[in-house]
PDB file of C-alpha atoms and ligand atoms in Angstrom:
ATOM      1  CA  UNK A   9      43.437  55.165  62.858  1.00  0.00           C
ATOM      2  CA  UNK A  10      41.061  52.232  62.635  1.00  0.00           C
ATOM      3  CA  UNK A  11      42.245  48.681  62.255  1.00  0.00           C
ATOM      4  CA  UNK A  12      41.639  47.821  58.584  1.00  0.00           C
ATOM      5  CA  UNK A  13      38.941  45.446  57.387  1.00  0.00           C
ATOM      6  CA  UNK A  14      41.091  44.146  54.550  1.00  0.00           C
ATOM      7  CA  UNK A  15      44.778  43.383  55.051  1.00  0.00           C
ATOM      8  CA  UNK A  16      46.885  42.533  52.010  1.00  0.00           C
ATOM      9  CA  UNK A  17      49.918  40.422  52.847  1.00  0.00           C
ATOM     10  CA  UNK A  18      52.255  40.890  49.895  1.00  0.00           C
ATOM     11  CA  UNK A  19      54.567  38.109  51.139  1.00  0.00           C
ATOM     12  CA  UNK A  20      57.726  38.039  48.981  1.00  0.00           C
ATOM     13  CA  UNK A  21      55.928  38.219  45.664  1.00  0.00           C
ATOM     14  CA  UNK A  22      58.057  40.020  43.080  1.00  0.00           C
ATOM     15  CA  UNK A  23      54.902  41.815  41.886  1.00  0.00           C
ATOM     16  CA  UNK A  24      54.997  43.683  45.218  1.00  0.00           C
ATOM     17  CA  UNK A  25      58.517  45.036  44.823  1.00  0.00           C
ATOM     18  CA  UNK A  26      59.847  48.086  42.970  1.00  0.00           C
ATOM     19  CA  UNK A  27      57.112  49.832  40.961  1.00  0.00           C
ATOM     20  CA  UNK A  28      54.669  47.109  42.011  1.00  0.00           C
ATOM     21  CA  UNK A  29      55.046  48.165  45.648  1.00  0.00           C
ATOM     22  CA  UNK A  30      53.915  51.679  44.863  1.00  0.00           C
ATOM     23  CA  UNK A  31      50.988  50.478  42.737  1.00  0.00           C
ATOM     24  CA  UNK A  32      49.879  48.186  45.529  1.00  0.00           C
ATOM     25  CA  UNK A  33      50.026  50.949  48.112  1.00  0.00           C
ATOM     26  CA  UNK A  34      48.023  53.251  45.831  1.00  0.00           C
ATOM     27  CA  UNK A  35      45.422  50.523  45.310  1.00  0.00           C
ATOM     28  CA  UNK A  36      45.120  49.863  49.054  1.00  0.00           C
ATOM     29  CA  UNK A  37      44.828  53.585  49.809  1.00  0.00           C
ATOM     30  CA  UNK A  38      42.157  54.023  47.139  1.00  0.00           C
ATOM     31  CA  UNK A  39      40.117  51.028  48.328  1.00  0.00           C
ATOM     32  CA  UNK A  40      39.892  52.403  51.877  1.00  0.00           C
ATOM     33  CA  UNK A  41      39.829  50.447  55.142  1.00  0.00           C
ATOM     34  CA  UNK A  42      42.662  48.388  53.657  1.00  0.00           C
ATOM     35  CA  UNK A  43      46.092  47.745  55.127  1.00  0.00           C
ATOM     36  CA  UNK A  44      49.221  46.474  53.430  1.00  0.00           C
ATOM     37  CA  UNK A  45      52.027  44.252  54.674  1.00  0.00           C
ATOM     38  CA  UNK A  46      54.621  44.882  51.960  1.00  0.00           C
ATOM     39  CA  UNK A  47      57.805  42.862  51.512  1.00  0.00           C
ATOM     40  CA  UNK A  48      60.005  44.006  54.404  1.00  0.00           C
ATOM     41  CA  UNK A  49      62.490  45.600  52.030  1.00  0.00           C
ATOM     42  CA  UNK A  50      59.712  47.903  50.776  1.00  0.00           C
ATOM     43  CA  UNK A  51      58.348  48.987  54.148  1.00  0.00           C
ATOM     44  CA  UNK A  52      60.595  52.000  54.535  1.00  0.00           C
ATOM     45  CA  UNK A  53      59.957  53.138  50.947  1.00  0.00           C
ATOM     46  CA  UNK A  54      56.228  53.449  51.453  1.00  0.00           C
ATOM     47  CA  UNK A  55      56.338  56.844  53.191  1.00  0.00           C
ATOM     48  CA  UNK A  56      57.983  58.325  50.102  1.00  0.00           C
ATOM     49  CA  UNK A  57      55.145  57.240  47.845  1.00  0.00           C
ATOM     50  CA  UNK A  58      52.740  59.861  49.166  1.00  0.00           C
ATOM     51  CA  UNK A  59      49.532  57.795  49.321  1.00  0.00           C
ATOM     52  CA  UNK A  60      48.877  56.235  52.659  1.00  0.00           C
ATOM     53  CA  UNK A  61      47.281  53.069  53.926  1.00  0.00           C
ATOM     54  CA  UNK A  62      47.941  51.416  57.268  1.00  0.00           C
ATOM     55  CA  UNK A  63      51.139  49.416  56.963  1.00  0.00           C
ATOM     56  CA  UNK A  64      52.090  46.183  58.653  1.00  0.00           C
ATOM     57  CA  UNK A  65      55.502  44.588  59.021  1.00  0.00           C
ATOM     58  CA  UNK A  66      55.265  40.940  58.004  1.00  0.00           C
ATOM     59  CA  UNK A  67      57.186  40.004  61.146  1.00  0.00           C
ATOM     60  CA  UNK A  68      59.178  41.604  63.953  1.00  0.00           C
ATOM     61  CA  UNK A  69      61.791  40.116  66.247  1.00  0.00           C
ATOM     62  CA  UNK A  70      62.094  40.674  69.956  1.00  0.00           C
ATOM     63  CA  UNK A  71      65.703  41.700  70.245  1.00  0.00           C
ATOM     64  CA  UNK A  72      66.659  45.226  71.337  1.00  0.00           C
ATOM     65  CA  UNK A  73      68.572  47.591  69.055  1.00  0.00           C
ATOM     66  CA  UNK A  74      72.279  46.928  68.851  1.00  0.00           C
ATOM     67  CA  UNK A  75      73.878  43.556  68.459  1.00  0.00           C
ATOM     68  CA  UNK A  76      71.846  41.285  66.158  1.00  0.00           C
ATOM     69  CA  UNK A  77      72.193  40.387  62.481  1.00  0.00           C
ATOM     70  CA  UNK A  78      69.389  39.594  60.081  1.00  0.00           C
ATOM     71  CA  UNK A  79      66.548  40.668  62.361  1.00  0.00           C
ATOM     72  CA  UNK A  80      63.976  43.453  62.321  1.00  0.00           C
ATOM     73  CA  UNK A  81      63.129  45.106  65.607  1.00  0.00           C
ATOM     74  CA  UNK A  82      59.643  46.332  66.405  1.00  0.00           C
ATOM     75  CA  UNK A  83      60.974  49.864  66.936  1.00  0.00           C
ATOM     76  CA  UNK A  84      62.582  49.819  63.481  1.00  0.00           C
ATOM     77  CA  UNK A  85      59.345  48.620  61.876  1.00  0.00           C
ATOM     78  CA  UNK A  86      57.488  51.416  63.650  1.00  0.00           C
ATOM     79  CA  UNK A  87      60.064  54.007  62.572  1.00  0.00           C
ATOM     80  CA  UNK A  88      59.790  52.747  58.982  1.00  0.00           C
ATOM     81  CA  UNK A  89      56.082  53.577  59.040  1.00  0.00           C
ATOM     82  CA  UNK A  90      54.379  50.407  60.245  1.00  0.00           C
ATOM     83  CA  UNK A  91      51.218  50.714  62.312  1.00  0.00           C
ATOM     84  CA  UNK A  92      51.158  47.012  63.021  1.00  0.00           C
ATOM     85  CA  UNK A  93      52.814  43.683  62.510  1.00  0.00           C
ATOM     86  CA  UNK A  94      51.771  40.232  61.456  1.00  0.00           C
ATOM     87  CA  UNK A  95      53.186  37.460  63.586  1.00  0.00           C
ATOM     88  CA  UNK A  96      53.116  33.672  63.403  1.00  0.00           C
ATOM     89  CA  UNK A  97      51.963  33.403  59.801  1.00  0.00           C
ATOM     90  CA  UNK A  98      51.707  29.788  58.613  1.00  0.00           C
ATOM     91  CA  UNK A  99      54.757  30.559  56.443  1.00  0.00           C
ATOM     92  CA  UNK A 100      56.666  32.082  59.387  1.00  0.00           C
ATOM     93  CA  UNK A 101      55.625  30.003  62.359  1.00  0.00           C
ATOM     94  CA  UNK A 102      57.090  30.972  65.734  1.00  0.00           C
ATOM     95  CA  UNK A 103      57.814  28.891  68.792  1.00  0.00           C
ATOM     96  CA  UNK A 104      55.466  29.957  71.624  1.00  0.00           C
ATOM     97  CA  UNK A 105      58.336  31.555  73.540  1.00  0.00           C
ATOM     98  CA  UNK A 106      59.443  33.600  70.518  1.00  0.00           C
ATOM     99  CA  UNK A 107      55.890  34.583  69.676  1.00  0.00           C
ATOM    100  CA  UNK A 108      55.344  35.924  73.188  1.00  0.00           C
ATOM    101  CA  UNK A 109      58.594  37.890  73.013  1.00  0.00           C
ATOM    102  CA  UNK A 110      57.846  39.381  69.576  1.00  0.00           C
ATOM    103  CA  UNK A 111      54.323  40.201  70.660  1.00  0.00           C
ATOM    104  CA  UNK A 112      55.584  42.008  73.757  1.00  0.00           C
ATOM    105  CA  UNK A 113      58.138  43.932  71.672  1.00  0.00           C
ATOM    106  CA  UNK A 114      55.472  44.923  69.152  1.00  0.00           C
ATOM    107  CA  UNK A 115      53.117  46.101  71.883  1.00  0.00           C
ATOM    108  CA  UNK A 116      55.910  48.078  73.530  1.00  0.00           C
ATOM    109  CA  UNK A 117      56.598  49.796  70.199  1.00  0.00           C
ATOM    110  CA  UNK A 118      52.912  50.713  69.889  1.00  0.00           C
ATOM    111  CA  UNK A 119      52.198  48.393  66.963  1.00  0.00           C
ATOM    112  CA  UNK A 120      48.921  46.590  66.312  1.00  0.00           C
ATOM    113  CA  UNK A 121      49.481  42.863  66.602  1.00  0.00           C
ATOM    114  CA  UNK A 122      47.802  40.594  64.051  1.00  0.00           C
ATOM    115  CA  UNK A 123      48.505  36.981  64.946  1.00  0.00           C
ATOM    116  CA  UNK A 124      47.817  34.172  62.504  1.00  0.00           C
ATOM    117  CA  UNK A 125      46.184  30.946  63.658  1.00  0.00           C
ATOM    118  CA  UNK A 126      46.145  27.818  61.530  1.00  0.00           C
ATOM    119  CA  UNK A 127      43.312  26.158  63.472  1.00  0.00           C
ATOM    120  CA  UNK A 128      40.519  26.840  65.909  1.00  0.00           C
ATOM    121  CA  UNK A 129      42.629  25.434  68.737  1.00  0.00           C
ATOM    122  CA  UNK A 130      45.463  27.799  67.894  1.00  0.00           C
ATOM    123  CA  UNK A 131      43.057  30.761  67.700  1.00  0.00           C
ATOM    124  CA  UNK A 132      41.948  29.922  71.233  1.00  0.00           C
ATOM    125  CA  UNK A 133      45.548  29.718  72.455  1.00  0.00           C
ATOM    126  CA  UNK A 134      46.493  32.995  70.796  1.00  0.00           C
ATOM    127  CA  UNK A 135      43.501  34.816  72.270  1.00  0.00           C
ATOM    128  CA  UNK A 136      45.056  34.348  75.711  1.00  0.00           C
ATOM    129  CA  UNK A 137      47.936  36.571  74.553  1.00  0.00           C
ATOM    130  CA  UNK A 138      45.571  39.522  74.051  1.00  0.00           C
ATOM    131  CA  UNK A 139      46.698  40.626  70.579  1.00  0.00           C
ATOM    132  CA  UNK A 140      44.861  43.317  68.649  1.00  0.00           C
ATOM    133  CA  UNK A 141      43.582  40.767  66.150  1.00  0.00           C
ATOM    134  CA  UNK A 142      43.734  37.118  65.146  1.00  0.00           C
ATOM    135  CA  UNK A 143      43.487  35.894  61.564  1.00  0.00           C
ATOM    136  CA  UNK A 144      42.379  32.310  61.172  1.00  0.00           C
ATOM    137  CA  UNK A 145      43.837  30.748  58.022  1.00  0.00           C
ATOM    138  CA  UNK A 146      43.716  27.012  57.283  1.00  0.00           C
ATOM    139  CA  UNK A 147      47.147  26.395  55.672  1.00  0.00           C
ATOM    140  CA  UNK A 148      45.800  23.949  53.089  1.00  0.00           C
ATOM    141  CA  UNK A 149      43.604  26.692  51.595  1.00  0.00           C
ATOM    142  CA  UNK A 150      46.354  29.327  51.389  1.00  0.00           C
ATOM    143  CA  UNK A 151      47.088  30.318  47.805  1.00  0.00           C
ATOM    144  CA  UNK A 152      44.159  28.225  46.559  1.00  0.00           C
ATOM    145  CA  UNK A 153      41.121  29.019  44.474  1.00  0.00           C
ATOM    146  CA  UNK A 154      38.469  28.400  47.113  1.00  0.00           C
ATOM    147  CA  UNK A 155      37.884  30.923  49.884  1.00  0.00           C
ATOM    148  CA  UNK A 156      37.922  29.748  53.482  1.00  0.00           C
ATOM    149  CA  UNK A 157      34.470  31.305  53.740  1.00  0.00           C
ATOM    150  CA  UNK A 158      33.146  28.669  51.297  1.00  0.00           C
ATOM    151  CA  UNK A 159      35.482  25.757  52.039  1.00  0.00           C
ATOM    152  CA  UNK A 160      35.269  25.924  55.820  1.00  0.00           C
ATOM    153  CA  UNK A 161      32.818  28.595  57.015  1.00  0.00           C
ATOM    154  CA  UNK A 162      32.569  26.882  60.399  1.00  0.00           C
ATOM    155  CA  UNK A 163      36.211  27.588  61.257  1.00  0.00           C
ATOM    156  CA  UNK A 164      35.487  31.293  60.785  1.00  0.00           C
ATOM    157  CA  UNK A 165      32.289  31.452  62.829  1.00  0.00           C
ATOM    158  CA  UNK A 166      33.712  29.115  65.489  1.00  0.00           C
ATOM    159  CA  UNK A 167      36.879  31.218  65.800  1.00  0.00           C
ATOM    160  CA  UNK A 168      34.799  34.396  66.082  1.00  0.00           C
ATOM    161  CA  UNK A 169      32.709  32.848  68.863  1.00  0.00           C
ATOM    162  CA  UNK A 170      35.640  31.262  70.690  1.00  0.00           C
ATOM    163  CA  UNK A 171      37.773  34.410  70.643  1.00  0.00           C
ATOM    164  CA  UNK A 172      34.823  36.589  71.646  1.00  0.00           C
ATOM    165  CA  UNK A 173      34.183  34.321  74.637  1.00  0.00           C
ATOM    166  CA  UNK A 174      37.784  34.662  75.776  1.00  0.00           C
ATOM    167  CA  UNK A 175      38.349  38.339  75.017  1.00  0.00           C
ATOM    168  CA  UNK A 176      35.755  40.403  73.199  1.00  0.00           C
ATOM    169  CA  UNK A 177      38.285  43.162  72.433  1.00  0.00           C
ATOM    170  CA  UNK A 178      40.186  40.966  69.980  1.00  0.00           C
ATOM    171  CA  UNK A 179      39.199  41.359  66.334  1.00  0.00           C
ATOM    172  CA  UNK A 180      38.934  38.193  64.253  1.00  0.00           C
ATOM    173  CA  UNK A 181      39.842  38.105  60.567  1.00  0.00           C
ATOM    174  CA  UNK A 182      39.867  35.154  58.228  1.00  0.00           C
ATOM    175  CA  UNK A 183      42.042  34.325  55.274  1.00  0.00           C
ATOM    176  CA  UNK A 184      43.109  31.768  52.658  1.00  0.00           C
ATOM    177  CA  UNK A 185      41.711  31.773  49.149  1.00  0.00           C
ATOM    178  CA  UNK A 186      39.824  35.050  49.650  1.00  0.00           C
ATOM    179  CA  UNK A 187      39.497  36.851  46.326  1.00  0.00           C
ATOM    180  CA  UNK A 188      36.215  38.665  45.835  1.00  0.00           C
ATOM    181  CA  UNK A 189      33.739  41.049  47.363  1.00  0.00           C
ATOM    182  CA  UNK A 190      31.422  38.086  47.784  1.00  0.00           C
ATOM    183  CA  UNK A 191      34.065  36.368  49.951  1.00  0.00           C
ATOM    184  CA  UNK A 192      34.413  39.513  52.065  1.00  0.00           C
ATOM    185  CA  UNK A 193      30.635  39.742  52.477  1.00  0.00           C
ATOM    186  CA  UNK A 194      30.565  36.081  53.541  1.00  0.00           C
ATOM    187  CA  UNK A 195      33.362  36.717  56.048  1.00  0.00           C
ATOM    188  CA  UNK A 196      31.430  39.622  57.553  1.00  0.00           C
ATOM    189  CA  UNK A 197      28.251  37.493  57.730  1.00  0.00           C
ATOM    190  CA  UNK A 198      30.214  34.837  59.594  1.00  0.00           C
ATOM    191  CA  UNK A 199      31.091  37.515  62.155  1.00  0.00           C
ATOM    192  CA  UNK A 200      34.636  38.326  61.076  1.00  0.00           C
ATOM    193  CA  UNK A 201      35.959  41.870  61.341  1.00  0.00           C
ATOM    194  CA  UNK A 202      37.516  41.427  57.916  1.00  0.00           C
ATOM    195  CA  UNK A 203      39.943  39.422  55.826  1.00  0.00           C
ATOM    196  CA  UNK A 204      43.665  38.795  55.392  1.00  0.00           C
ATOM    197  CA  UNK A 205      44.655  37.876  51.849  1.00  0.00           C
ATOM    198  CA  UNK A 206      47.552  37.779  49.441  1.00  0.00           C
ATOM    199  CA  UNK A 207      47.355  36.204  45.969  1.00  0.00           C
ATOM    200  CA  UNK A 208      43.834  37.459  45.234  1.00  0.00           C
ATOM    201  CA  UNK A 209      45.292  40.976  45.081  1.00  0.00           C
ATOM    202  CA  UNK A 210      49.005  40.636  44.456  1.00  0.00           C
ATOM    203  CA  UNK A 211      48.665  38.098  41.640  1.00  0.00           C
ATOM    204  CA  UNK A 212      45.551  39.700  40.131  1.00  0.00           C
ATOM    205  CA  UNK A 213      45.864  41.122  36.598  1.00  0.00           C
ATOM    206  CA  UNK A 214      44.535  44.392  37.988  1.00  0.00           C
ATOM    207  CA  UNK A 215      45.175  44.621  41.753  1.00  0.00           C
ATOM    208  CA  UNK A 216      43.314  47.936  42.048  1.00  0.00           C
ATOM    209  CA  UNK A 217      40.187  46.429  40.462  1.00  0.00           C
ATOM    210  CA  UNK A 218      40.502  43.352  42.680  1.00  0.00           C
ATOM    211  CA  UNK A 219      40.648  45.617  45.736  1.00  0.00           C
ATOM    212  CA  UNK A 220      37.640  47.650  44.596  1.00  0.00           C
ATOM    213  CA  UNK A 221      35.665  44.436  44.298  1.00  0.00           C
ATOM    214  CA  UNK A 222      36.879  43.215  47.698  1.00  0.00           C
ATOM    215  CA  UNK A 223      35.976  46.535  49.328  1.00  0.00           C
ATOM    216  CA  UNK A 224      32.493  46.370  47.797  1.00  0.00           C
ATOM    217  CA  UNK A 225      31.902  43.388  50.083  1.00  0.00           C
ATOM    218  CA  UNK A 226      32.167  45.695  53.089  1.00  0.00           C
ATOM    219  CA  UNK A 227      29.150  47.764  52.068  1.00  0.00           C
TER     220      UNK A 227
HETATM  221  O1  G3P B 306      48.347  36.004  54.756  1.00  0.00           O
HETATM  222  C1  G3P B 306      47.393  35.746  53.803  1.00  0.00           C
HETATM  223  C2  G3P B 306      47.559  34.450  53.164  1.00  0.00           C
HETATM  224  O2  G3P B 306      48.283  33.483  53.783  1.00  0.00           O
HETATM  225  C3  G3P B 306      46.441  33.961  52.351  1.00  0.00           C
HETATM  226  O3  G3P B 306      47.001  33.781  51.108  1.00  0.00           O
HETATM  227  O4  G3P B 306      47.012  33.789  48.711  1.00  0.00           O
HETATM  228  O5  G3P B 306      45.309  32.471  49.945  1.00  0.00           O
HETATM  229  O6  G3P B 306      45.156  34.941  49.917  1.00  0.00           O
HETATM  230  P1  G3P B 306      46.063  33.739  49.853  1.00  0.00           P
END
């Protein structure tokens, strides 16, 4: 399975729960090359829905199975159908020691690791951890109307260059404010593998149409 070019992080939006979760999965599967990080409570339901798209846990913890309350282990995320995990999102920032531990647990479980960086400096630091991918997302643009590719194209191209210099195997995505196929095309022109986004799909009137437009930017 190839690492997706578009990853939809459904966060804890209510639109992505219950029937919305199934609709979102269908839309991601239909768009192609698109992964979905559903609300954690929906992850295990996805297999029952029939359509498939690569799934990501929004987070995993490093503890082993057994004693531990209120955590999600990497092995459990994998067993629930995840192919990868996000880690260190701006809304779920981890201390370096915890990030390293979660990353190691995710790798041991055979999950792709998509680490979020809120700056160029953080992207550089994260590249030393050899994740599968890094998504650079300026926090001030998250949930906004302007795509990072327009508001701060340099952070995307600089992150691509910096990460490539350190480890050319790591894929670089960008996110924050991404909404359209034009934004995806711009991300690709800036050298990014793809995009990580949330509200542009989850809060769209027609998420499937939004995803079709986004995917058109990959052509
Ligand atoms: O993880 C993606 C995210 O933080 C970007 O959010 O709503 O700006 O696409 P949004």
